[in-house]
Short mmCIF file of C-alpha atoms in Angstrom, two decimals:
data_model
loop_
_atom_site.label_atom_id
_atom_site.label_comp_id
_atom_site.label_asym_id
_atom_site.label_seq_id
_atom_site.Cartn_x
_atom_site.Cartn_y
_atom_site.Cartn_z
CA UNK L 1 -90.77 -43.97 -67.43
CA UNK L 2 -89.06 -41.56 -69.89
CA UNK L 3 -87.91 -42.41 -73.19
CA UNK L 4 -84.30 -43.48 -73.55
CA UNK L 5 -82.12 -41.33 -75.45
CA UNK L 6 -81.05 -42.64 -79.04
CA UNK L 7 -77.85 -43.34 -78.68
CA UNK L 8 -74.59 -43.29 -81.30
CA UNK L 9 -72.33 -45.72 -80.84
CA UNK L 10 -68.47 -44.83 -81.81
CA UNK L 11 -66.29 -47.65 -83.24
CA UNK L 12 -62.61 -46.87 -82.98
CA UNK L 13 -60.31 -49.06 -85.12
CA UNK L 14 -56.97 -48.44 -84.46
CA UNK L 15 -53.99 -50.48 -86.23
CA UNK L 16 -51.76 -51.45 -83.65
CA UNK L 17 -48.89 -53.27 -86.36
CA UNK L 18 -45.16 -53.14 -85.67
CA UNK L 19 -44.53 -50.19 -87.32
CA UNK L 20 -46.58 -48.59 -85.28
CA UNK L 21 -43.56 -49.39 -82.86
CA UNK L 22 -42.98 -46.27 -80.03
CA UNK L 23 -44.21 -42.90 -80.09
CA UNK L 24 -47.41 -43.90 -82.24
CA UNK L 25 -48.07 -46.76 -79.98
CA UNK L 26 -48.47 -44.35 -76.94
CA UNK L 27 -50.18 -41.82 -78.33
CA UNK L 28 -52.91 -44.77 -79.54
CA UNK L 29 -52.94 -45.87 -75.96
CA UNK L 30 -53.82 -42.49 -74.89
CA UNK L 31 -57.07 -42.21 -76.99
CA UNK L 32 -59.38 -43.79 -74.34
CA UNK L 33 -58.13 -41.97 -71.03
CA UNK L 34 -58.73 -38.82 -73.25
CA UNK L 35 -61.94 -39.74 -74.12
CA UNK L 36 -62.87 -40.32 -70.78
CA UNK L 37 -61.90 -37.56 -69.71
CA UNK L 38 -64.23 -35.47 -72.12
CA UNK L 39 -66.77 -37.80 -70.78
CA UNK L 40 -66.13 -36.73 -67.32
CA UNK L 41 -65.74 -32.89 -68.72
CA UNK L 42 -69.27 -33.01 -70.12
CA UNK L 43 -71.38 -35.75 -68.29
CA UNK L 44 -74.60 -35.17 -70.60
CA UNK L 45 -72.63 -37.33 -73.19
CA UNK L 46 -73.37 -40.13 -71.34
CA UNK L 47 -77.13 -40.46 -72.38
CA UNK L 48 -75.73 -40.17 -75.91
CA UNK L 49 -72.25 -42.18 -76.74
CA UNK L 50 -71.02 -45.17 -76.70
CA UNK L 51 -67.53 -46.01 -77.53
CA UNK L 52 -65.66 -49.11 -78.58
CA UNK L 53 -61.97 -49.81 -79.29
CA UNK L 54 -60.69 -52.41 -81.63
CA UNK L 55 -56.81 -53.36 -82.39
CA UNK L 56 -56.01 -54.97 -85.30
CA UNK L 57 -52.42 -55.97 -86.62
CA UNK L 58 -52.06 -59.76 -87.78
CA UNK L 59 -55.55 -60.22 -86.49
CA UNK L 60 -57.91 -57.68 -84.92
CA UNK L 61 -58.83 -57.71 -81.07
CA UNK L 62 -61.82 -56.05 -79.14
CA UNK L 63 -60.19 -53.90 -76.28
CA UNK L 64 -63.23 -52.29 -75.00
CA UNK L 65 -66.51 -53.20 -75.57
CA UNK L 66 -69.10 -50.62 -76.72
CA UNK L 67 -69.71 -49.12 -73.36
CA UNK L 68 -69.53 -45.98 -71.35
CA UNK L 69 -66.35 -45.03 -70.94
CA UNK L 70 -66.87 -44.15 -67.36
CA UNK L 71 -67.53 -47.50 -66.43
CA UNK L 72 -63.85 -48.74 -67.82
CA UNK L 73 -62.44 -49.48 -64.85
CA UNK L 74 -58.59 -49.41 -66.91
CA UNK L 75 -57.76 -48.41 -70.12
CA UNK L 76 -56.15 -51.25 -71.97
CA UNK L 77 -52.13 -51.61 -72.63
CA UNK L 78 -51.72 -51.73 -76.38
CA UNK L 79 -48.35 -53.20 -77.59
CA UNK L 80 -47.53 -53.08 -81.43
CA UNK L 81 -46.68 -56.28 -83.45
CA UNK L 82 -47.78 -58.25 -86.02
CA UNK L 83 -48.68 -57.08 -90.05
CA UNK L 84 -51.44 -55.02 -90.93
CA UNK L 85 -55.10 -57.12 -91.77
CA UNK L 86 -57.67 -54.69 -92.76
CA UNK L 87 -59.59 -58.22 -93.70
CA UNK L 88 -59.48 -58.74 -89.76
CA UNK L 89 -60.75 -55.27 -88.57
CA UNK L 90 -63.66 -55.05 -91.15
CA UNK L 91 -64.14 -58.59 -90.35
CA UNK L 92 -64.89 -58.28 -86.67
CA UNK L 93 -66.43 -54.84 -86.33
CA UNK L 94 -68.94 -56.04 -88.95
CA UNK L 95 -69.53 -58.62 -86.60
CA UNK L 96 -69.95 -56.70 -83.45
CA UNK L 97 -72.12 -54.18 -84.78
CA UNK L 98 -74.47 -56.96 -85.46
CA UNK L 99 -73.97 -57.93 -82.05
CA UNK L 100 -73.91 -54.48 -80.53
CA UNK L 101 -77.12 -53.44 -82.04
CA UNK L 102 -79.25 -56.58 -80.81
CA UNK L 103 -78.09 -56.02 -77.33
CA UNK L 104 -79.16 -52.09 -77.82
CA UNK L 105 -82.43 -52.94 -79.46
CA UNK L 106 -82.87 -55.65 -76.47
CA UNK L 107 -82.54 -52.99 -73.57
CA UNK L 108 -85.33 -50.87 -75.20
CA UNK L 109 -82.25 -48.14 -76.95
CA UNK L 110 -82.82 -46.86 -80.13
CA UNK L 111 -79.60 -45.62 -81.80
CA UNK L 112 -78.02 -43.57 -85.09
CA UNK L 113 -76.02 -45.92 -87.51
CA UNK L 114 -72.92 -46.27 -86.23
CA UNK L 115 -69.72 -44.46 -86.39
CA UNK L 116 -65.90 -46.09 -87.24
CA UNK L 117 -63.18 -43.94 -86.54
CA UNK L 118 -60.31 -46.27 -88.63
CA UNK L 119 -56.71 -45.35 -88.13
CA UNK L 120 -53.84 -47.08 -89.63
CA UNK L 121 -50.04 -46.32 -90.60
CA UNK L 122 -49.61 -48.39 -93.56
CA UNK L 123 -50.84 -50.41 -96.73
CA UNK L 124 -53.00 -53.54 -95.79
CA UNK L 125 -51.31 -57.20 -95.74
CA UNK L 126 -53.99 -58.93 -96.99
CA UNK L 127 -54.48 -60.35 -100.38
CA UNK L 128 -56.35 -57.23 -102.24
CA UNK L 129 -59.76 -59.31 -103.03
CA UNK L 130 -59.89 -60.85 -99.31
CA UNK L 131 -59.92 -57.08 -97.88
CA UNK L 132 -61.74 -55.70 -99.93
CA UNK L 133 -64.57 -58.15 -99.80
CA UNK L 134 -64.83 -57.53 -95.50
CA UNK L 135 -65.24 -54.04 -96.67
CA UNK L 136 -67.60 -54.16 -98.93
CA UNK L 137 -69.52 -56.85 -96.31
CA UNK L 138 -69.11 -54.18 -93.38
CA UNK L 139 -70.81 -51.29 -95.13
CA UNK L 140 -73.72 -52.81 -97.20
CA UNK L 141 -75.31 -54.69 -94.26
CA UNK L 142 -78.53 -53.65 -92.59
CA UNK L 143 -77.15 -51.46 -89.79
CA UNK L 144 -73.90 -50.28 -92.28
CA UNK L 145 -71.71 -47.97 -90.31
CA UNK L 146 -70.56 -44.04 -91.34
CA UNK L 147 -66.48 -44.56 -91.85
CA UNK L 148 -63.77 -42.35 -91.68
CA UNK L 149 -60.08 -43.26 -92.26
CA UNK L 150 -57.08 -41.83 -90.40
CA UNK L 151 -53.78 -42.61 -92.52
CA UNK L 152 -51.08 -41.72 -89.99
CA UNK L 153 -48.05 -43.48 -91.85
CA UNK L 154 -46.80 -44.16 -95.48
CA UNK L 155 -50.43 -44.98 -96.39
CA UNK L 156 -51.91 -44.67 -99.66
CA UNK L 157 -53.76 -41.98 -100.63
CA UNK L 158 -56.35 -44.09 -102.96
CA UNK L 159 -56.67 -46.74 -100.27
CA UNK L 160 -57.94 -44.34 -98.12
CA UNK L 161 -60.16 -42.35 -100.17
CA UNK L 162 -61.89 -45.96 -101.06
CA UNK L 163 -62.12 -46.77 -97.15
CA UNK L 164 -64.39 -43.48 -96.84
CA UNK L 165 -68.29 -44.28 -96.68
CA UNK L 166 -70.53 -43.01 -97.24
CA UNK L 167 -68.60 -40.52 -99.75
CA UNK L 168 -70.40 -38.40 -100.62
CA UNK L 169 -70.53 -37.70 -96.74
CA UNK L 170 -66.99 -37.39 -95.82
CA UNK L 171 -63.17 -37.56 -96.64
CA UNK L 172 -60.22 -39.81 -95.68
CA UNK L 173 -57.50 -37.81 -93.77
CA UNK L 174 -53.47 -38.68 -94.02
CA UNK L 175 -50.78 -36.69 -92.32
CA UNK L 176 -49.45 -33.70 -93.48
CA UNK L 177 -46.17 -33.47 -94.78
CA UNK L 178 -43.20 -32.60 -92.19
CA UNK L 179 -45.47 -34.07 -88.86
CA UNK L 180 -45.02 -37.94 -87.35
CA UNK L 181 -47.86 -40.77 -86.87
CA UNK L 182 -47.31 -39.57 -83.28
CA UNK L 183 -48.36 -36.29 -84.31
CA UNK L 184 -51.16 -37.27 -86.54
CA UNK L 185 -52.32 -39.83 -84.28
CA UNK L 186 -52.87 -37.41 -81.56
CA UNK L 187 -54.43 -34.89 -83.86
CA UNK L 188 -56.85 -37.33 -84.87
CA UNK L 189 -57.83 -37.79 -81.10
CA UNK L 190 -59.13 -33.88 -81.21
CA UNK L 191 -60.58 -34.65 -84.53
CA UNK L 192 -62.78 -37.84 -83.03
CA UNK L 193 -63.00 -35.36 -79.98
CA UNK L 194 -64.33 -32.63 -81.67
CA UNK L 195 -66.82 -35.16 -84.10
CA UNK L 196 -68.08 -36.45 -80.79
CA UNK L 197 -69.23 -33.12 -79.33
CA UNK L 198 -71.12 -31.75 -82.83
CA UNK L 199 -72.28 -35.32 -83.30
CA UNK L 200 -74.18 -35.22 -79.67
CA UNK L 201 -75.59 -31.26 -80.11
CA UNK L 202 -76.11 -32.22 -83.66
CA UNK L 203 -78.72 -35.02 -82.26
CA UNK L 204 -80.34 -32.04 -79.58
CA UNK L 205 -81.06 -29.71 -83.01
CA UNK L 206 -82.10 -32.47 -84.29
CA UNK L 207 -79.46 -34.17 -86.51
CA UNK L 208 -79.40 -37.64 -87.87
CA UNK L 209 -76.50 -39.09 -86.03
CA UNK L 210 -72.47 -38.87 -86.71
CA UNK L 211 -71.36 -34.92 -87.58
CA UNK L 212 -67.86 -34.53 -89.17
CA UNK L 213 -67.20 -31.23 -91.07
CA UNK L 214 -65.39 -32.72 -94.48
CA UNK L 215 -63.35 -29.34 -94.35
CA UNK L 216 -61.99 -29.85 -91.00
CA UNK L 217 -58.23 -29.97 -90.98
CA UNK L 218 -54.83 -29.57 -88.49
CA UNK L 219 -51.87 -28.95 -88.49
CA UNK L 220 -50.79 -32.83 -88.72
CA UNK L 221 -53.85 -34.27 -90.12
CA UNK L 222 -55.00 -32.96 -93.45
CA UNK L 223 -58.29 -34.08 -96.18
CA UNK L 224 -57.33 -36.67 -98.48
CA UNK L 225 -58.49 -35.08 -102.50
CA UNK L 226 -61.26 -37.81 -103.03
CA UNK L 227 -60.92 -37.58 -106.72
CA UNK L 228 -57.98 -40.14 -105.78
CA UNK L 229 -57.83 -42.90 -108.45
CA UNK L 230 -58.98 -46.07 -107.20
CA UNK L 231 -57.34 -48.73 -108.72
CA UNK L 232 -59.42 -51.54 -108.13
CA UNK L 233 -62.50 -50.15 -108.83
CA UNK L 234 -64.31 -50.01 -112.61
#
């Protein structure tokens, strides 16, 4: 039997609070009929990518379970409400990665740490020490994932920067000035689109995993300086 391809499994976080109330809302719901539709575009992906969605607001919510897309039978309605609890998201994607990776390592997959794709409109609800203790659980555990944040509100420019790991990897993004969270939101669909497709040659040539060029910029959805001060750290 041949060797099963190592797999990267994709964890999009995507803040689904009431301000993200309309336009931003839709465009969020349109990330996973996109992706499937580069799935179906380029069918060698599926031997390489998993995807999961996750909502969060007052608390977070898996809407898709790692999976390939192709076997979704419906994309999920997203509806926005609620505040905005990072503690929730980094809360349960830490726990199913754990999950997520047992299951893998029990069908015989190996896989590339995995990959969070977080985007969010606004400054976290949650008492500062609660979130940023989920963080720092999340991405110092065994199977830690890569993260990249997505600000596509009124959302701190530190915060951001301090959600990036590793950093010396990558960089936070935040819309450009003069553009909506619609716009950025569906900017930063081509950006997980186009992270997807170097990520999966990157692993033919070779490549350890998640690919994101740190210079990589649009029109809407522009690198975050991560010389940002970070307030609560020494």
């Amino acid at each position: 039997m041949p060797a099963k391809a190592i797999l990267l499994p994709f964890y999009v976080v995507v803040d689904t609070s009431l301000s993200m109330s309309g336009e931003p809302i839709d465009a969020v719901g349109n990330i996973i009929p996109t992706l499937c539709d580069l799935l179906r575009e380029n069918p060698t992906l599926r031997d390489k990518i998993r995807f999961s969605l996750v909502e969060f607001s007052s608390r977070a919510d898996l809407r898709v379970p790692l999976s390939d897309l192709r076997d979704v039978q419906k994309p999920p309605l997203l509806t926005a409400d609620g505040a905005t609890s990072y503690a929730a998201a980094f809360r349960l994607v830490r726990e199913l990665i754990e999950t997520d990776t047992e299951q893998l390592r029990a069908d015989d997959f190996s896989f590339h740490r995995p990959a969070i794709f977080f985007i969010t409109d606004g400054e976290p609800t949650d008492a500062d020490d609660v979130w940023h203790r989920e963080f720092d659980t999340l991405t110092t555990g065994t199977n830690w994932p890569n993260v990249v944040p997505f600000g596509v509100g009124e959302t701190n420019p530190a915060t951001l920067a301090e959600l990036v790991h590793p950093k010396d990897r990558f960089h936070a993004y935040t819309v450009a000035e003069g553009h909506t969270a619609a716009d950025a939101v569906k900017e930063t669909t081509q950006v997980l689109i186009q992270s997807v497709l170097a990520s999966a040659k990157g692993t033919e040539e070779g490549a350890d995993g998640f690919v994101l060029d740190p210079g990589f910029q649009t029109e809407a959805v522009i690198p975050v300086p991560m010389d940002e001060e970070i307030p609560w750290k020494d």
